[in-house]
Amino acid sequence: MVTANRVYVIQVAMDEEAQPFLEAAGEVSEPVRIGGAVHRGLDLGGRTVVLVTSGIGMINAAGATAGAIHRYGDDVAIIVAGSCGGLAAGVSVGDVVVGTDTINVEADATAFGYVPGQTPGMPASYSADAEIRAALAATALDGAVVREGVMGAGDKFATVDIAHELRESFPGLLTIDMETVAVAQTAHSHGAAFAVARAVSDLCAPDGTEFETHIDDAAERSARVVIAALGAL
């Protein structure tokens, strides 16, 4: 449930993903480094939020989320923003994907009866907060499709061969990135709300050139959806 005291934390991995939020903010506080993450307070349309730039990868993401939860209190909501790779048929560069659930594509304890993607003792997937997810999904974005679905994450940048394996092992995944599930699991462990809206920057091409071409546009589209949703919460 959304409360009046809730602190919204927008978490991104890269400076490129942080930039659209900084440009949209009326005021930006001085950056504070907590562990490896950089925290900034932003005024977005009269609402004060925290922007956390974690660094790339699962461990950086988990550490940044834990630091934010401990710094800002129990009633914190983490919204993951930025870019992702498209996996599913029909997903296009520029689409914004709002996660219903997220899965750790590198977890494999199937030898002990767990499903692919499930870490022993943890859920098979992590569901987004229903109210925040609904606000994200309801955002109308000129020039882009906003989709809902399951998102995967792991510590590998997904190129063609990796994407092929992921489609076989996790046929329901719309996208893949390198942070979201780490944020979700950390939030789950602390009882914090979690949601995600990332834009597709690439379709898991043989190299990183497609990602580099579209990262700025993907970051901007993701930010527009998140900022609009915050205005509705």
mmCIF file of C-alpha atoms in Angstrom:
data_model
loop_
_atom_site.group_PDB
_atom_site.id
_atom_site.type_symbol
_atom_site.label_atom_id
_atom_site.label_comp_id
_atom_site.label_asym_id
_atom_site.label_seq_id
_atom_site.Cartn_x
_atom_site.Cartn_y
_atom_site.Cartn_z
ATOM 1 C CA MET A 1 0.000 0.000 0.000
ATOM 2 C CA VAL A 2 1.250 3.472 -0.911
ATOM 3 C CA THR A 3 1.561 5.719 2.162
ATOM 4 C CA ALA A 4 2.174 9.439 2.627
ATOM 5 C CA ASN A 5 5.567 8.752 4.187
ATOM 6 C CA ARG A 6 6.852 6.493 1.439
ATOM 7 C CA VAL A 7 10.274 7.342 0.019
ATOM 8 C CA TYR A 8 10.614 6.608 -3.685
ATOM 9 C CA VAL A 9 14.062 5.539 -4.841
ATOM 10 C CA ILE A 10 14.769 5.396 -8.562
ATOM 11 C CA GLN A 11 17.652 3.006 -9.147
ATOM 12 C CA VAL A 12 19.694 2.922 -12.352
ATOM 13 C CA ALA A 13 22.976 1.247 -13.184
ATOM 14 C CA MET A 14 24.704 3.798 -15.398
ATOM 15 C CA ASP A 15 25.259 7.531 -15.679
ATOM 16 C CA GLU A 16 23.543 7.455 -19.084
ATOM 17 C CA GLU A 17 20.422 6.076 -17.393
ATOM 18 C CA ALA A 18 20.567 8.706 -14.644
ATOM 19 C CA GLN A 19 20.929 11.662 -17.007
ATOM 20 C CA PRO A 20 17.247 12.019 -18.086
ATOM 21 C CA PHE A 21 16.166 12.201 -14.444
ATOM 22 C CA LEU A 22 18.791 14.834 -13.668
ATOM 23 C CA GLU A 23 17.669 16.894 -16.662
ATOM 24 C CA ALA A 24 13.997 16.651 -15.637
ATOM 25 C CA ALA A 25 14.589 17.617 -12.008
ATOM 26 C CA GLY A 26 13.835 21.091 -10.719
ATOM 27 C CA GLU A 27 16.507 20.723 -8.067
ATOM 28 C CA VAL A 28 19.309 18.202 -7.571
ATOM 29 C CA SER A 29 21.155 17.723 -4.287
ATOM 30 C CA GLU A 30 24.883 17.221 -4.015
ATOM 31 C CA PRO A 31 25.816 13.587 -4.690
ATOM 32 C CA VAL A 32 26.516 11.335 -1.723
ATOM 33 C CA ARG A 33 28.444 8.102 -2.144
ATOM 34 C CA ILE A 34 27.217 5.134 -0.098
ATOM 35 C CA GLY A 35 29.363 2.111 -0.766
ATOM 36 C CA GLY A 36 29.809 2.026 -4.516
ATOM 37 C CA ALA A 37 26.522 3.804 -5.257
ATOM 38 C CA VAL A 38 25.849 7.509 -5.779
ATOM 39 C CA HIS A 39 22.700 9.014 -4.190
ATOM 40 C CA ARG A 40 21.090 12.306 -5.231
ATOM 41 C CA GLY A 41 17.884 13.922 -4.040
ATOM 42 C CA LEU A 42 15.690 15.179 -6.893
ATOM 43 C CA ASP A 43 12.658 17.433 -7.110
ATOM 44 C CA LEU A 44 10.454 15.924 -9.820
ATOM 45 C CA GLY A 45 7.278 17.929 -10.264
ATOM 46 C CA GLY A 46 7.190 18.925 -6.612
ATOM 47 C CA ARG A 47 7.869 15.414 -5.313
ATOM 48 C CA THR A 48 11.190 14.683 -3.651
ATOM 49 C CA VAL A 49 12.691 11.371 -4.719
ATOM 50 C CA VAL A 50 16.107 9.761 -4.484
ATOM 51 C CA LEU A 51 18.098 8.787 -7.562
ATOM 52 C CA VAL A 52 20.617 6.005 -6.949
ATOM 53 C CA THR A 53 23.238 5.102 -9.548
ATOM 54 C CA SER A 54 24.438 1.655 -8.549
ATOM 55 C CA GLY A 55 27.028 0.632 -11.084
ATOM 56 C CA ILE A 56 26.543 -2.284 -13.463
ATOM 57 C CA GLY A 57 25.836 -5.851 -12.386
ATOM 58 C CA MET A 58 24.012 -7.888 -9.781
ATOM 59 C CA ILE A 59 26.279 -7.310 -6.782
ATOM 60 C CA ASN A 60 26.478 -3.563 -7.346
ATOM 61 C CA ALA A 61 22.696 -3.455 -7.700
ATOM 62 C CA ALA A 62 22.017 -5.486 -4.556
ATOM 63 C CA GLY A 63 24.457 -3.427 -2.508
ATOM 64 C CA ALA A 64 22.915 -0.171 -3.695
ATOM 65 C CA THR A 65 19.399 -1.351 -2.883
ATOM 66 C CA ALA A 66 20.380 -2.522 0.590
ATOM 67 C CA GLY A 67 22.116 0.796 1.229
ATOM 68 C CA ALA A 68 19.038 2.741 0.135
ATOM 69 C CA ILE A 69 16.683 0.688 2.297
ATOM 70 C CA HIS A 70 18.850 1.127 5.377
ATOM 71 C CA ARG A 71 19.352 4.843 4.725
ATOM 72 C CA TYR A 72 15.754 5.820 3.956
ATOM 73 C CA GLY A 73 13.772 3.554 6.242
ATOM 74 C CA ASP A 74 11.251 0.753 6.112
ATOM 75 C CA ASP A 75 8.671 2.488 3.922
ATOM 76 C CA VAL A 76 10.806 2.736 0.817
ATOM 77 C CA ALA A 77 9.891 1.778 -2.738
ATOM 78 C CA ILE A 78 12.591 0.975 -5.263
ATOM 79 C CA ILE A 79 11.764 1.643 -8.912
ATOM 80 C CA VAL A 80 14.322 0.252 -11.346
ATOM 81 C CA ALA A 81 14.779 2.281 -14.528
ATOM 82 C CA GLY A 82 17.098 2.290 -17.518
ATOM 83 C CA SER A 83 17.744 -0.051 -20.413
ATOM 84 C CA CYS A 84 17.362 -3.745 -21.192
ATOM 85 C CA GLY A 85 17.774 -6.228 -24.030
ATOM 86 C CA GLY A 86 14.717 -7.528 -25.845
ATOM 87 C CA LEU A 87 14.219 -11.309 -25.993
ATOM 88 C CA ALA A 88 10.626 -12.155 -26.894
ATOM 89 C CA ALA A 89 9.189 -12.138 -30.395
ATOM 90 C CA GLY A 90 7.433 -8.854 -31.045
ATOM 91 C CA VAL A 91 9.533 -6.830 -28.613
ATOM 92 C CA SER A 92 11.192 -3.919 -30.405
ATOM 93 C CA VAL A 93 13.925 -1.423 -29.656
ATOM 94 C CA GLY A 94 12.287 1.525 -27.910
ATOM 95 C CA ASP A 95 9.540 -0.488 -26.199
ATOM 96 C CA VAL A 96 9.173 0.188 -22.484
ATOM 97 C CA VAL A 97 8.655 -2.969 -20.440
ATOM 98 C CA VAL A 98 6.995 -2.824 -17.029
ATOM 99 C CA GLY A 99 7.902 -5.945 -15.109
ATOM 100 C CA THR A 100 5.215 -8.145 -13.630
ATOM 101 C CA ASP A 101 7.885 -10.455 -12.207
ATOM 102 C CA THR A 102 11.624 -10.878 -12.502
ATOM 103 C CA ILE A 103 13.759 -14.043 -12.569
ATOM 104 C CA ASN A 104 17.427 -14.782 -11.863
ATOM 105 C CA VAL A 105 18.477 -16.448 -15.112
ATOM 106 C CA GLU A 106 21.777 -17.623 -13.625
ATOM 107 C CA ALA A 107 20.316 -19.503 -10.652
ATOM 108 C CA ASP A 108 20.268 -23.271 -11.232
ATOM 109 C CA ALA A 109 19.470 -25.617 -8.357
ATOM 110 C CA THR A 110 17.402 -27.967 -10.503
ATOM 111 C CA ALA A 111 19.480 -30.899 -9.216
ATOM 112 C CA PHE A 112 17.662 -30.434 -5.901
ATOM 113 C CA GLY A 113 14.187 -30.057 -7.356
ATOM 114 C CA TYR A 114 14.061 -26.289 -7.739
ATOM 115 C CA VAL A 115 12.769 -24.698 -10.922
ATOM 116 C CA PRO A 116 15.192 -22.934 -13.272
ATOM 117 C CA GLY A 117 15.945 -19.465 -11.942
ATOM 118 C CA GLN A 118 15.122 -20.281 -8.327
ATOM 119 C CA THR A 119 17.686 -19.822 -5.569
ATOM 120 C CA PRO A 120 17.190 -22.348 -2.741
ATOM 121 C CA GLY A 121 15.108 -20.831 0.032
ATOM 122 C CA MET A 122 13.849 -18.007 -2.179
ATOM 123 C CA PRO A 123 10.853 -17.592 -4.504
ATOM 124 C CA ALA A 124 11.079 -18.738 -8.113
ATOM 125 C CA SER A 125 10.426 -15.148 -9.172
ATOM 126 C CA TYR A 126 9.834 -11.749 -7.587
ATOM 127 C CA SER A 127 6.613 -9.852 -8.242
ATOM 128 C CA ALA A 128 6.445 -6.098 -8.635
ATOM 129 C CA ASP A 129 4.371 -3.984 -6.254
ATOM 130 C CA ALA A 130 0.863 -3.982 -7.747
ATOM 131 C CA GLU A 131 0.064 -0.290 -7.237
ATOM 132 C CA ILE A 132 3.343 1.036 -8.584
ATOM 133 C CA ARG A 133 3.277 -1.423 -11.460
ATOM 134 C CA ALA A 134 -0.239 -0.297 -12.408
ATOM 135 C CA ALA A 135 0.837 3.350 -12.421
ATOM 136 C CA LEU A 136 3.824 2.535 -14.622
ATOM 137 C CA ALA A 137 1.800 0.422 -17.040
ATOM 138 C CA ALA A 138 -0.938 3.055 -17.352
ATOM 139 C CA THR A 139 1.477 5.659 -18.678
ATOM 140 C CA ALA A 140 0.813 6.703 -22.267
ATOM 141 C CA LEU A 141 4.081 7.401 -24.065
ATOM 142 C CA ASP A 142 4.071 9.082 -27.457
ATOM 143 C CA GLY A 143 6.127 7.123 -29.954
ATOM 144 C CA ALA A 144 6.639 4.035 -27.806
ATOM 145 C CA VAL A 145 4.862 0.859 -26.780
ATOM 146 C CA VAL A 146 4.509 0.150 -23.053
ATOM 147 C CA ARG A 147 4.336 -3.595 -22.356
ATOM 148 C CA GLU A 148 3.976 -5.723 -19.227
ATOM 149 C CA GLY A 149 5.679 -9.056 -18.687
ATOM 150 C CA VAL A 150 8.367 -11.142 -17.030
ATOM 151 C CA MET A 151 11.912 -9.785 -17.043
ATOM 152 C CA GLY A 152 15.124 -11.710 -16.467
ATOM 153 C CA ALA A 153 18.493 -10.611 -15.132
ATOM 154 C CA GLY A 154 21.970 -12.052 -14.735
ATOM 155 C CA ASP A 155 25.600 -10.995 -14.746
ATOM 156 C CA LYS A 156 26.219 -11.471 -18.488
ATOM 157 C CA PHE A 157 25.546 -8.995 -21.276
ATOM 158 C CA ALA A 158 23.224 -10.997 -23.521
ATOM 159 C CA THR A 159 24.527 -11.403 -27.052
ATOM 160 C CA VAL A 160 23.086 -13.764 -29.696
ATOM 161 C CA ASP A 161 24.231 -17.096 -28.232
ATOM 162 C CA ILE A 162 23.238 -16.192 -24.677
ATOM 163 C CA ALA A 163 19.875 -14.888 -25.865
ATOM 164 C CA HIS A 164 19.207 -18.163 -27.691
ATOM 165 C CA GLU A 165 19.890 -20.142 -24.502
ATOM 166 C CA LEU A 166 17.654 -17.837 -22.474
ATOM 167 C CA ARG A 167 14.762 -18.219 -24.908
ATOM 168 C CA GLU A 168 15.016 -22.000 -24.558
ATOM 169 C CA SER A 169 15.394 -22.058 -20.766
ATOM 170 C CA PHE A 170 12.968 -19.225 -19.953
ATOM 171 C CA PRO A 171 10.480 -19.013 -22.834
ATOM 172 C CA GLY A 172 8.277 -16.435 -21.107
ATOM 173 C CA LEU A 173 10.915 -13.724 -20.716
ATOM 174 C CA LEU A 174 10.358 -10.440 -22.504
ATOM 175 C CA THR A 175 13.717 -8.878 -21.623
ATOM 176 C CA ILE A 176 17.103 -9.391 -20.021
ATOM 177 C CA ASP A 177 19.357 -7.028 -18.057
ATOM 178 C CA MET A 178 22.096 -7.184 -15.438
ATOM 179 C CA GLU A 179 20.476 -5.778 -12.284
ATOM 180 C CA THR A 180 16.715 -6.034 -11.881
ATOM 181 C CA VAL A 181 16.387 -9.351 -10.071
ATOM 182 C CA ALA A 182 19.148 -8.408 -7.626
ATOM 183 C CA VAL A 183 17.173 -5.305 -6.693
ATOM 184 C CA ALA A 184 13.969 -7.329 -6.437
ATOM 185 C CA GLN A 185 15.462 -10.051 -4.232
ATOM 186 C CA THR A 186 17.053 -7.496 -1.911
ATOM 187 C CA ALA A 187 13.775 -5.590 -1.639
ATOM 188 C CA HIS A 188 11.929 -8.862 -0.973
ATOM 189 C CA SER A 189 14.351 -9.783 1.812
ATOM 190 C CA HIS A 190 13.795 -6.403 3.496
ATOM 191 C CA GLY A 191 10.039 -6.213 2.957
ATOM 192 C CA ALA A 192 10.391 -3.203 0.660
ATOM 193 C CA ALA A 193 8.290 -2.437 -2.406
ATOM 194 C CA PHE A 194 9.839 -2.973 -5.824
ATOM 195 C CA ALA A 195 8.853 -2.151 -9.406
ATOM 196 C CA VAL A 196 10.602 -1.802 -12.755
ATOM 197 C CA ALA A 197 10.177 0.018 -16.062
ATOM 198 C CA ARG A 198 13.075 -0.367 -18.485
ATOM 199 C CA ALA A 199 13.233 0.447 -22.188
ATOM 200 C CA VAL A 200 14.647 -1.906 -24.811
ATOM 201 C CA SER A 201 17.985 -0.630 -26.115
ATOM 202 C CA ASP A 202 18.956 -3.663 -28.185
ATOM 203 C CA LEU A 203 17.817 -7.085 -29.354
ATOM 204 C CA CYS A 204 20.848 -8.993 -28.073
ATOM 205 C CA ALA A 205 22.968 -8.440 -31.181
ATOM 206 C CA PRO A 206 26.352 -10.141 -31.741
ATOM 207 C CA ASP A 207 28.178 -7.172 -30.200
ATOM 208 C CA GLY A 208 27.365 -4.095 -28.165
ATOM 209 C CA THR A 209 26.976 -1.610 -31.008
ATOM 210 C CA GLU A 210 23.159 -1.682 -31.028
ATOM 211 C CA PHE A 211 23.130 -1.032 -27.281
ATOM 212 C CA GLU A 212 25.541 1.882 -27.662
ATOM 213 C CA THR A 213 23.416 3.372 -30.449
ATOM 214 C CA HIS A 214 20.144 3.298 -28.507
ATOM 215 C CA ILE A 215 21.095 3.598 -24.823
ATOM 216 C CA ASP A 216 20.347 7.325 -24.570
ATOM 217 C CA ASP A 217 16.914 6.990 -26.182
ATOM 218 C CA ALA A 218 16.065 3.948 -24.048
ATOM 219 C CA ALA A 219 17.093 5.775 -20.882
ATOM 220 C CA GLU A 220 14.954 8.774 -21.824
ATOM 221 C CA ARG A 221 11.858 6.635 -22.530
ATOM 222 C CA SER A 222 12.215 4.720 -19.287
ATOM 223 C CA ALA A 223 12.597 7.975 -17.355
ATOM 224 C CA ARG A 224 9.489 9.489 -18.945
ATOM 225 C CA VAL A 225 7.386 6.516 -17.850
ATOM 226 C CA VAL A 226 8.770 6.527 -14.302
ATOM 227 C CA ILE A 227 8.336 10.285 -13.861
ATOM 228 C CA ALA A 228 4.764 10.161 -15.161
ATOM 229 C CA ALA A 229 3.921 7.258 -12.853
ATOM 230 C CA LEU A 230 5.340 9.074 -9.831
ATOM 231 C CA GLY A 231 2.991 11.936 -10.599
ATOM 232 C CA ALA A 232 0.055 9.530 -10.342
ATOM 233 C CA LEU A 233 1.098 7.849 -7.087
#
